[in-house]
mmCIF file of C-alpha atoms in Angstrom:
data_model
loop_
_atom_site.group_PDB
_atom_site.id
_atom_site.type_symbol
_atom_site.label_atom_id
_atom_site.label_comp_id
_atom_site.label_asym_id
_atom_site.label_seq_id
_atom_site.Cartn_x
_atom_site.Cartn_y
_atom_site.Cartn_z
ATOM 1 C CA MET S 9 73.734 147.167 85.201
ATOM 2 C CA ASP S 10 75.052 143.661 84.515
ATOM 3 C CA ALA S 11 72.907 140.756 85.605
ATOM 4 C CA PRO S 12 74.326 138.878 88.634
ATOM 5 C CA LEU S 13 76.189 135.604 88.113
ATOM 6 C CA SER S 14 74.522 132.466 89.371
ATOM 7 C CA THR S 15 76.151 130.530 92.214
ATOM 8 C CA PRO S 16 78.301 127.598 90.993
ATOM 9 C CA CYS S 17 76.630 124.330 91.946
ATOM 10 C CA ASN S 18 77.193 120.572 91.767
ATOM 11 C CA ILE S 19 80.920 120.892 92.504
ATOM 12 C CA GLN S 20 82.783 117.745 91.453
ATOM 13 C CA ILE S 21 86.371 116.735 92.203
ATOM 14 C CA CYS S 22 88.060 114.111 90.022
ATOM 15 C CA GLU S 23 91.470 112.702 89.040
ATOM 16 C CA VAL S 24 92.848 113.281 92.519
ATOM 17 C CA THR S 25 96.552 112.511 93.105
ATOM 18 C CA CYS S 26 98.855 113.306 96.023
ATOM 19 C CA ASP S 27 99.562 116.776 94.593
ATOM 20 C CA SER S 28 96.815 117.666 92.116
ATOM 21 C CA PHE S 29 93.133 117.410 91.273
ATOM 22 C CA ARG S 30 90.577 118.490 88.691
ATOM 23 C CA ILE S 31 87.497 120.485 89.586
ATOM 24 C CA MET S 32 84.274 121.170 87.677
ATOM 25 C CA TRP S 33 80.838 122.578 88.417
ATOM 26 C CA ASP S 34 77.563 123.471 86.718
ATOM 27 C CA MET S 35 77.047 126.947 85.248
ATOM 28 C CA THR S 36 74.325 128.388 83.064
ATOM 29 C CA SER S 37 75.229 128.803 79.415
ATOM 30 C CA GLU S 38 74.987 132.566 79.867
ATOM 31 C CA ASP S 39 77.490 132.513 82.742
ATOM 32 C CA THR S 40 79.809 130.196 80.816
ATOM 33 C CA ALA S 41 79.905 132.726 77.994
ATOM 34 C CA ARG S 42 80.405 135.714 80.327
ATOM 35 C CA ALA S 43 82.876 134.399 82.941
ATOM 36 C CA THR S 44 86.431 135.633 82.531
ATOM 37 C CA HIS S 45 87.894 134.266 85.771
ATOM 38 C CA PHE S 46 87.435 131.577 88.396
ATOM 39 C CA PHE S 47 88.268 132.125 92.075
ATOM 40 C CA ILE S 48 89.193 128.993 94.005
ATOM 41 C CA ASP S 49 89.768 128.852 97.745
ATOM 42 C CA LEU S 50 91.294 125.810 99.382
ATOM 43 C CA SER S 51 92.098 124.909 102.968
ATOM 44 C CA ARG S 52 92.918 121.878 105.041
ATOM 45 C CA LYS S 53 89.789 120.489 106.596
ATOM 46 C CA GLU S 54 91.059 120.686 110.179
ATOM 47 C CA ASN S 55 91.951 124.391 109.744
ATOM 48 C CA ARG S 56 88.714 125.409 108.127
ATOM 49 C CA ASP S 57 87.097 128.593 109.402
ATOM 50 C CA PRO S 58 83.298 128.199 109.140
ATOM 51 C CA ASN S 59 82.986 131.869 108.143
ATOM 52 C CA ARG S 60 85.750 131.726 105.570
ATOM 53 C CA PHE S 61 83.540 131.412 102.500
ATOM 54 C CA LYS S 62 80.828 133.840 103.574
ATOM 55 C CA HIS S 63 82.402 136.943 102.059
ATOM 56 C CA ARG S 64 82.593 138.421 98.580
ATOM 57 C CA ASP S 65 86.247 139.471 98.651
ATOM 58 C CA VAL S 66 88.556 138.158 95.984
ATOM 59 C CA PRO S 67 90.434 135.252 97.629
ATOM 60 C CA THR S 68 94.200 135.319 97.827
ATOM 61 C CA LYS S 69 94.686 131.648 96.997
ATOM 62 C CA LEU S 70 94.030 131.301 93.277
ATOM 63 C CA VAL S 71 92.628 133.584 90.611
ATOM 64 C CA ALA S 72 92.559 131.751 87.304
ATOM 65 C CA LYS S 73 91.416 132.750 83.863
ATOM 66 C CA ALA S 74 88.270 130.921 82.875
ATOM 67 C CA VAL S 75 89.037 127.677 81.041
ATOM 68 C CA PRO S 76 86.892 124.765 79.865
ATOM 69 C CA LEU S 77 85.980 122.528 82.790
ATOM 70 C CA PRO S 78 87.204 120.348 84.433
ATOM 71 C CA MET S 79 90.032 122.640 85.462
ATOM 72 C CA ALA S 80 93.342 121.167 86.586
ATOM 73 C CA VAL S 81 94.700 122.477 89.903
ATOM 74 C CA ARG S 82 98.356 121.624 90.374
ATOM 75 C CA GLY S 83 101.356 123.549 91.615
ATOM 76 C CA HIS S 84 99.328 126.476 92.962
ATOM 77 C CA TRP S 85 99.499 124.968 96.439
ATOM 78 C CA PHE S 86 101.901 122.502 97.947
ATOM 79 C CA LEU S 87 99.237 119.892 98.507
ATOM 80 C CA SER S 88 100.069 117.175 101.010
ATOM 81 C CA PRO S 89 99.316 113.512 100.305
ATOM 82 C CA ARG S 90 96.537 111.738 102.225
ATOM 83 C CA THR S 91 95.156 115.026 103.522
ATOM 84 C CA GLU S 92 91.534 116.193 103.702
ATOM 85 C CA TYR S 93 90.830 119.545 102.056
ATOM 86 C CA CYS S 94 87.859 121.879 101.660
ATOM 87 C CA VAL S 95 87.340 123.785 98.429
ATOM 88 C CA ALA S 96 84.848 126.401 97.203
ATOM 89 C CA VAL S 97 84.610 128.384 93.960
ATOM 90 C CA GLN S 98 83.311 131.653 92.582
ATOM 91 C CA THR S 99 82.889 132.702 88.983
ATOM 92 C CA ALA S 100 83.745 136.255 87.990
ATOM 93 C CA VAL S 101 83.557 138.765 85.157
ATOM 94 C CA ARG S 102 86.332 141.329 84.997
ATOM 95 C CA GLN S 103 84.968 144.818 84.465
ATOM 96 C CA PRO S 104 86.572 147.551 82.294
ATOM 97 C CA ASP S 105 87.652 149.368 85.468
ATOM 98 C CA GLY S 106 89.535 146.268 86.678
ATOM 99 C CA ASP S 107 87.000 145.361 89.346
ATOM 100 C CA TYR S 108 85.163 142.009 89.328
ATOM 101 C CA LEU S 109 81.544 141.098 89.197
ATOM 102 C CA VAL S 110 81.452 137.872 91.203
ATOM 103 C CA SER S 111 78.993 135.136 92.010
ATOM 104 C CA GLU S 112 78.229 133.925 95.487
ATOM 105 C CA TRP S 113 80.596 131.288 96.852
ATOM 106 C CA SER S 114 79.611 127.750 96.027
ATOM 107 C CA GLN S 115 78.984 125.198 98.730
ATOM 108 C CA VAL S 116 82.142 123.833 100.347
ATOM 109 C CA VAL S 117 83.207 120.414 99.052
ATOM 110 C CA GLU S 118 85.580 118.097 100.864
ATOM 111 C CA PHE S 119 88.032 115.659 99.304
ATOM 112 C CA CYS S 120 91.183 113.776 100.253
ATOM 113 C CA THR S 121 94.437 113.695 98.294
ATOM 114 C CA GLY S 122 96.030 110.371 97.372
ATOM 115 C CA ASP S 123 99.176 108.397 98.172
ATOM 116 C CA TYR S 124 102.574 108.995 96.641
ATOM 117 C CA ALA S 125 102.586 107.784 93.053
ATOM 118 C CA MET S 126 105.385 105.599 91.704
ATOM 119 C CA GLU S 127 107.232 108.675 90.413
ATOM 120 C CA HIS S 128 107.331 110.202 93.911
ATOM 121 C CA LEU S 129 108.531 106.959 95.470
ATOM 122 C CA GLN S 130 111.266 106.826 92.838
ATOM 123 C CA GLN S 131 112.395 110.297 93.947
ATOM 124 C CA LEU S 132 112.415 109.090 97.548
ATOM 125 C CA LEU S 133 114.329 105.964 96.535
ATOM 126 C CA ASP S 134 116.948 108.062 94.738
ATOM 127 C CA LYS S 135 117.440 110.125 97.899
ATOM 128 C CA ALA S 136 117.696 106.995 100.059
ATOM 129 C CA LYS S 137 120.387 105.548 97.813
ATOM 130 C CA GLY S 138 122.594 108.511 98.650
ATOM 131 C CA SER S 139 122.440 107.705 102.364
ATOM 132 C CA ALA S 140 122.732 103.916 102.318
ATOM 133 C CA GLY S 141 126.482 103.506 102.875
ATOM 134 C CA ARG S 142 128.472 100.337 102.277
ATOM 135 C CA LEU S 143 127.007 96.842 102.579
ATOM 136 C CA LEU S 144 127.710 94.706 105.649
ATOM 137 C CA LYS S 145 127.148 90.971 106.036
ATOM 138 C CA PHE S 146 124.409 89.645 108.306
ATOM 139 C CA SER S 147 122.921 86.239 109.028
ATOM 140 C CA VAL S 148 119.636 86.738 110.926
ATOM 141 C CA PHE S 149 116.542 88.882 110.930
ATOM 142 C CA TYR S 150 115.297 89.742 114.401
ATOM 143 C CA ARG S 151 112.256 91.155 116.148
ATOM 144 C CA ASN S 152 112.204 92.490 119.710
ATOM 145 C CA GLN S 153 109.036 92.459 121.799
ATOM 146 C CA HIS S 154 107.839 92.209 125.381
ATOM 147 C CA PRO S 155 107.193 88.807 127.015
ATOM 148 C CA ASP S 156 103.425 89.418 126.844
ATOM 149 C CA TYR S 157 103.631 89.546 123.052
ATOM 150 C CA PHE S 158 105.329 86.181 122.700
ATOM 151 C CA ASP S 159 103.015 84.665 125.341
ATOM 152 C CA TYR S 160 100.049 85.861 123.305
ATOM 153 C CA VAL S 161 101.516 84.478 120.048
ATOM 154 C CA ARG S 162 101.958 81.057 121.639
ATOM 155 C CA ARG S 163 98.614 81.036 123.453
ATOM 156 C CA GLU S 164 96.294 82.613 120.846
ATOM 157 C CA GLY S 165 98.194 82.168 117.604
ATOM 158 C CA GLY S 166 99.614 78.686 118.011
ATOM 159 C CA GLY S 167 103.118 80.132 117.737
ATOM 160 C CA LEU S 168 102.344 82.090 114.565
ATOM 161 C CA MET S 169 103.249 85.789 114.397
ATOM 162 C CA ARG S 170 100.486 87.145 112.204
ATOM 163 C CA PRO S 171 100.765 90.251 110.004
ATOM 164 C CA ALA S 172 99.419 93.509 111.423
ATOM 165 C CA LEU S 173 98.404 96.658 109.573
ATOM 166 C CA LYS S 174 101.282 99.075 108.965
ATOM 167 C CA ASP S 175 100.925 102.173 111.152
ATOM 168 C CA SER S 176 101.205 105.813 110.044
ATOM 169 C CA SER S 177 104.903 106.268 110.836
ATOM 170 C CA GLY S 178 107.264 107.672 108.227
ATOM 171 C CA SER S 179 106.243 109.585 105.110
ATOM 172 C CA HIS S 180 102.597 110.588 105.146
ATOM 173 C CA GLY S 181 102.179 109.588 101.509
ATOM 174 C CA SER S 182 103.659 106.075 101.659
ATOM 175 C CA PRO S 183 101.146 103.708 100.001
ATOM 176 C CA ILE S 184 101.641 100.996 102.638
ATOM 177 C CA ASN S 185 100.583 103.114 105.633
ATOM 178 C CA GLY S 186 97.319 101.768 107.006
ATOM 179 C CA LYS S 187 96.881 99.497 103.981
ATOM 180 C CA LEU S 188 99.486 96.721 103.960
ATOM 181 C CA GLN S 189 99.813 94.061 106.631
ATOM 182 C CA GLY S 190 103.079 92.517 107.706
ATOM 183 C CA VAL S 191 105.451 91.513 110.485
ATOM 184 C CA PHE S 192 108.312 93.955 111.087
ATOM 185 C CA PHE S 193 111.904 92.746 111.384
ATOM 186 C CA SER S 194 115.313 94.378 111.728
ATOM 187 C CA CYS S 195 118.631 93.181 110.331
ATOM 188 C CA ASN S 196 121.122 95.943 111.183
ATOM 189 C CA THR S 197 124.286 94.764 112.903
ATOM 190 C CA GLU S 198 126.953 96.410 115.051
ATOM 191 C CA PHE S 199 130.175 97.397 113.291
ATOM 192 C CA ASP S 200 132.507 95.744 115.762
ATOM 193 C CA THR S 201 130.734 92.395 116.235
ATOM 194 C CA GLY S 202 128.711 91.868 113.057
ATOM 195 C CA LEU S 203 125.854 90.832 115.369
ATOM 196 C CA PRO S 204 122.489 92.458 116.161
ATOM 197 C CA PRO S 205 122.735 95.276 118.720
ATOM 198 C CA LYS S 206 122.495 94.339 122.390
ATOM 199 C CA ASP S 207 119.887 97.000 123.150
ATOM 200 C CA SER S 208 116.360 97.578 121.852
ATOM 201 C CA PRO S 209 113.479 99.973 122.625
ATOM 202 C CA TYR S 210 110.902 97.402 121.520
ATOM 203 C CA GLY S 211 111.296 94.840 124.293
ATOM 204 C CA PRO S 212 113.767 92.632 126.193
ATOM 205 C CA LEU S 213 112.998 89.443 124.259
ATOM 206 C CA ARG S 214 114.317 88.900 120.735
ATOM 207 C CA PHE S 215 113.083 86.480 118.101
ATOM 208 C CA GLN S 216 115.849 85.601 115.637
ATOM 209 C CA ILE S 217 115.320 83.785 112.355
ATOM 210 C CA PRO S 218 117.944 82.709 109.786
ATOM 211 C CA ALA S 219 118.058 85.284 106.989
ATOM 212 C CA GLY S 220 117.289 82.714 104.302
ATOM 213 C CA HIS S 221 113.786 82.105 105.645
ATOM 214 C CA LEU S 222 112.749 85.648 104.707
ATOM 215 C CA LEU S 223 115.225 86.590 101.963
ATOM 216 C CA ASN S 224 115.602 84.133 99.075
ATOM 217 C CA PRO S 225 114.902 83.861 95.325
ATOM 218 C CA ASN S 226 111.187 83.244 96.004
ATOM 219 C CA ILE S 227 110.809 86.681 97.597
ATOM 220 C CA SER S 228 109.992 90.027 95.981
ATOM 221 C CA LEU S 229 111.776 93.033 97.494
ATOM 222 C CA TYR S 230 110.216 96.516 97.404
ATOM 223 C CA PHE S 231 111.209 100.001 98.548
ATOM 224 C CA ALA S 232 108.453 101.654 100.608
ATOM 225 C CA ASP S 233 109.813 104.694 102.474
ATOM 226 C CA PHE S 234 112.746 106.870 103.576
ATOM 227 C CA TYR S 235 112.410 109.132 106.603
ATOM 228 C CA CYS S 236 113.883 110.506 109.822
ATOM 229 C CA MET S 237 112.449 111.679 113.146
ATOM 230 C CA TYR S 238 114.334 114.937 113.803
ATOM 231 C CA THR S 239 117.539 112.919 114.198
ATOM 232 C CA ALA S 240 120.781 112.551 112.268
ATOM 233 C CA TYR S 241 120.109 108.961 111.260
ATOM 234 C CA HIS S 242 117.563 107.817 108.690
ATOM 235 C CA TYR S 243 115.241 104.877 108.244
ATOM 236 C CA VAL S 244 114.536 102.902 105.079
ATOM 237 C CA VAL S 245 111.364 100.785 104.974
ATOM 238 C CA LEU S 246 111.521 97.697 102.752
ATOM 239 C CA VAL S 247 108.852 95.099 102.024
ATOM 240 C CA LEU S 248 109.588 91.401 101.575
ATOM 241 C CA ALA S 249 106.671 89.595 99.931
ATOM 242 C CA PRO S 250 106.691 85.950 98.812
ATOM 243 C CA VAL S 251 106.165 85.858 95.043
ATOM 244 C CA GLY S 252 102.523 85.563 94.036
ATOM 245 C CA THR S 253 101.054 86.359 97.447
ATOM 246 C CA GLU S 254 98.473 89.044 98.175
ATOM 247 C CA GLY S 255 101.200 91.295 99.566
ATOM 248 C CA ASP S 256 103.258 90.877 96.402
ATOM 249 C CA THR S 257 100.250 91.784 94.264
ATOM 250 C CA PHE S 258 99.552 94.874 96.376
ATOM 251 C CA CYS S 259 103.134 96.133 96.141
ATOM 252 C CA ARG S 260 103.741 95.372 92.468
ATOM 253 C CA THR S 261 101.718 98.345 91.190
ATOM 254 C CA ARG S 262 102.463 100.715 94.065
ATOM 255 C CA LEU S 263 106.122 100.371 95.088
ATOM 256 C CA PRO S 264 109.464 100.315 93.227
ATOM 257 C CA MET S 265 110.783 96.755 93.038
ATOM 258 C CA LEU S 266 114.441 96.196 93.906
ATOM 259 C CA ASP S 267 116.832 93.604 92.477
ATOM 260 C CA LEU S 268 117.578 91.074 95.222
ATOM 261 C CA ALA S 269 121.196 90.745 94.153
ATOM 262 C CA SER S 270 121.941 94.380 93.329
ATOM 263 C CA ASN S 271 120.520 97.232 95.402
ATOM 264 C CA PRO S 272 122.001 99.559 98.069
ATOM 265 C CA PHE S 273 119.912 98.333 101.021
ATOM 266 C CA LEU S 274 119.379 94.582 101.356
ATOM 267 C CA THR S 275 120.875 91.908 99.127
ATOM 268 C CA TYR S 276 120.825 88.167 98.595
ATOM 269 C CA THR S 277 123.743 86.645 96.659
ATOM 270 C CA ALA S 278 123.313 83.033 95.574
ATOM 271 C CA PRO S 279 126.119 80.536 96.326
ATOM 272 C CA GLN S 280 128.816 80.639 93.656
ATOM 273 C CA ARG S 281 130.033 77.084 94.223
ATOM 274 C CA GLN S 282 128.596 73.878 95.573
ATOM 275 C CA GLY S 283 128.739 73.721 99.358
ATOM 276 C CA GLU S 284 128.788 77.501 99.807
ATOM 277 C CA GLU S 285 126.139 79.432 101.710
ATOM 278 C CA PRO S 286 124.217 82.398 100.273
ATOM 279 C CA LEU S 287 125.519 85.847 101.214
ATOM 280 C CA TYR S 288 123.200 88.360 102.910
ATOM 281 C CA CYS S 289 124.103 92.051 103.246
ATOM 282 C CA HIS S 290 122.456 95.177 104.678
ATOM 283 C CA ALA S 291 123.175 98.901 104.267
ATOM 284 C CA SER S 292 125.412 100.288 107.007
ATOM 285 C CA ASP S 293 124.411 103.947 107.264
ATOM 286 C CA VAL S 294 120.622 103.677 107.478
ATOM 287 C CA ILE S 295 118.337 101.743 109.817
ATOM 288 C CA LEU S 296 116.345 99.170 107.882
ATOM 289 C CA GLU S 297 112.754 98.372 108.816
ATOM 290 C CA VAL S 298 111.769 95.218 106.954
ATOM 291 C CA LEU S 299 108.090 94.318 106.615
ATOM 292 C CA PHE S 300 107.457 90.638 105.819
ATOM 293 C CA THR S 301 103.928 90.243 104.481
ATOM 294 C CA GLU S 302 103.210 86.643 105.559
ATOM 295 C CA PRO S 303 102.876 84.958 108.985
ATOM 296 C CA VAL S 304 106.097 83.732 110.616
ATOM 297 C CA HIS S 305 106.158 80.797 113.064
ATOM 298 C CA LEU S 306 108.263 80.954 116.207
ATOM 299 C CA ASP S 307 109.500 77.437 115.440
ATOM 300 C CA GLN S 308 111.449 78.884 112.485
ATOM 301 C CA GLY S 309 113.787 80.679 114.885
ATOM 302 C CA SER S 310 114.461 81.202 118.576
ATOM 303 C CA VAL S 311 113.392 83.637 121.298
ATOM 304 C CA GLU S 312 116.070 84.810 123.735
ATOM 305 C CA GLN S 313 116.670 87.560 126.284
ATOM 306 C CA ILE S 314 118.848 90.395 124.973
ATOM 307 C CA SER S 315 122.076 90.988 126.853
ATOM 308 C CA GLY S 316 121.848 94.783 126.806
ATOM 309 C CA HIS S 317 119.355 97.211 128.288
ATOM 310 C CA HIS S 318 115.767 97.558 127.215
ATOM 311 C CA GLN S 319 115.595 101.180 126.062
ATOM 312 C CA LEU S 320 112.749 103.642 126.428
ATOM 313 C CA MET S 321 109.714 103.125 124.209
ATOM 314 C CA SER S 322 110.075 106.782 123.183
ATOM 315 C CA LEU S 323 112.960 105.636 120.983
ATOM 316 C CA THR S 324 110.685 103.454 118.851
ATOM 317 C CA THR S 325 109.280 104.487 115.482
ATOM 318 C CA ALA S 326 105.673 103.498 116.280
ATOM 319 C CA ASN S 327 103.440 106.106 114.585
ATOM 320 C CA ALA S 328 106.475 108.406 114.422
ATOM 321 C CA LYS S 329 106.079 111.572 112.372
ATOM 322 C CA LYS S 330 108.588 112.396 109.661
ATOM 323 C CA ASP S 331 110.649 115.561 110.002
ATOM 324 C CA PRO S 332 109.176 117.769 107.240
ATOM 325 C CA SER S 333 112.172 120.116 107.245
ATOM 326 C CA CYS S 334 114.874 117.516 106.541
ATOM 327 C CA LYS S 335 116.465 118.155 103.153
ATOM 328 C CA VAL S 336 117.915 114.648 103.025
ATOM 329 C CA CYS S 337 114.696 112.627 103.067
ATOM 330 C CA ASN S 338 111.952 114.941 101.801
ATOM 331 C CA ILE S 339 110.828 115.313 98.211
ATOM 332 C CA SER S 340 108.964 118.107 96.454
ATOM 333 C CA VAL S 341 105.549 117.362 95.044
ATOM 334 C CA GLY S 342 103.280 119.829 93.325
ATOM 335 C CA ARG S 343 106.041 121.337 91.201
#
């Protein structure tokens, strides 16, 4: 009768990305020489059954031929970015009759997958380009809020709107979610007037600032996300970061940079002749959410009551979840 296999121990996870990881563990030299297969079982942490790993059945998730460790796991599951997983392993020896001699399950190890890498954001950017539409002129960025917000900014901030941490709305794997601070602005205009819309779900007061204060040659422009919320229209998240600032440094290695003068979403065109004004344009068929990474003072613009209705807060994108079934704005990772 064959000697039993020892239980894999000291499980280590390394080189974790949004859609892959490497796994290794300690085995005796005898087991290393004997093992023909590895069994790996993986589950999301929140769905973990505490009895799941207490059986000796061959798991249905992954049966792999034994390879030198660490072993790369990629493409066997559609791993989600920024998600906590539990993993356990068995070693096995295939018998002449096709059955397996298996070890006990290892201890369960938890790990979290990473953000979208630059290659995934480039895929998302390519999809967003197809939805952008033609460019329309605009002249102001604007930000709607409730009166309490602007009262607080004046009273506690000396009139300075300070950056806040980006929430979890949009694509789960966007590198800016919960990590980059900024002040959100809009710039979309109505087709018939060329002006900001009269309505807003964010509040009845609107701060408007001339476009040139936030969009000029001293600003770096980055693409951060493309998503929808079970609706026909889509959102594009852009980051405006003054060159050389902390926000610029953060984005430079994590997000695709866009050419200020030539991109499908938000452009700045320098004056062609003396006395001319710069030209500012925004994409017409997507809703732009523009995150400016530095504080903005109320004195740089004006706060006024909007003429339309204040819409329901349910129409906002605060912590909104992306529609995972939309073929327009989702990408495939793990393939």
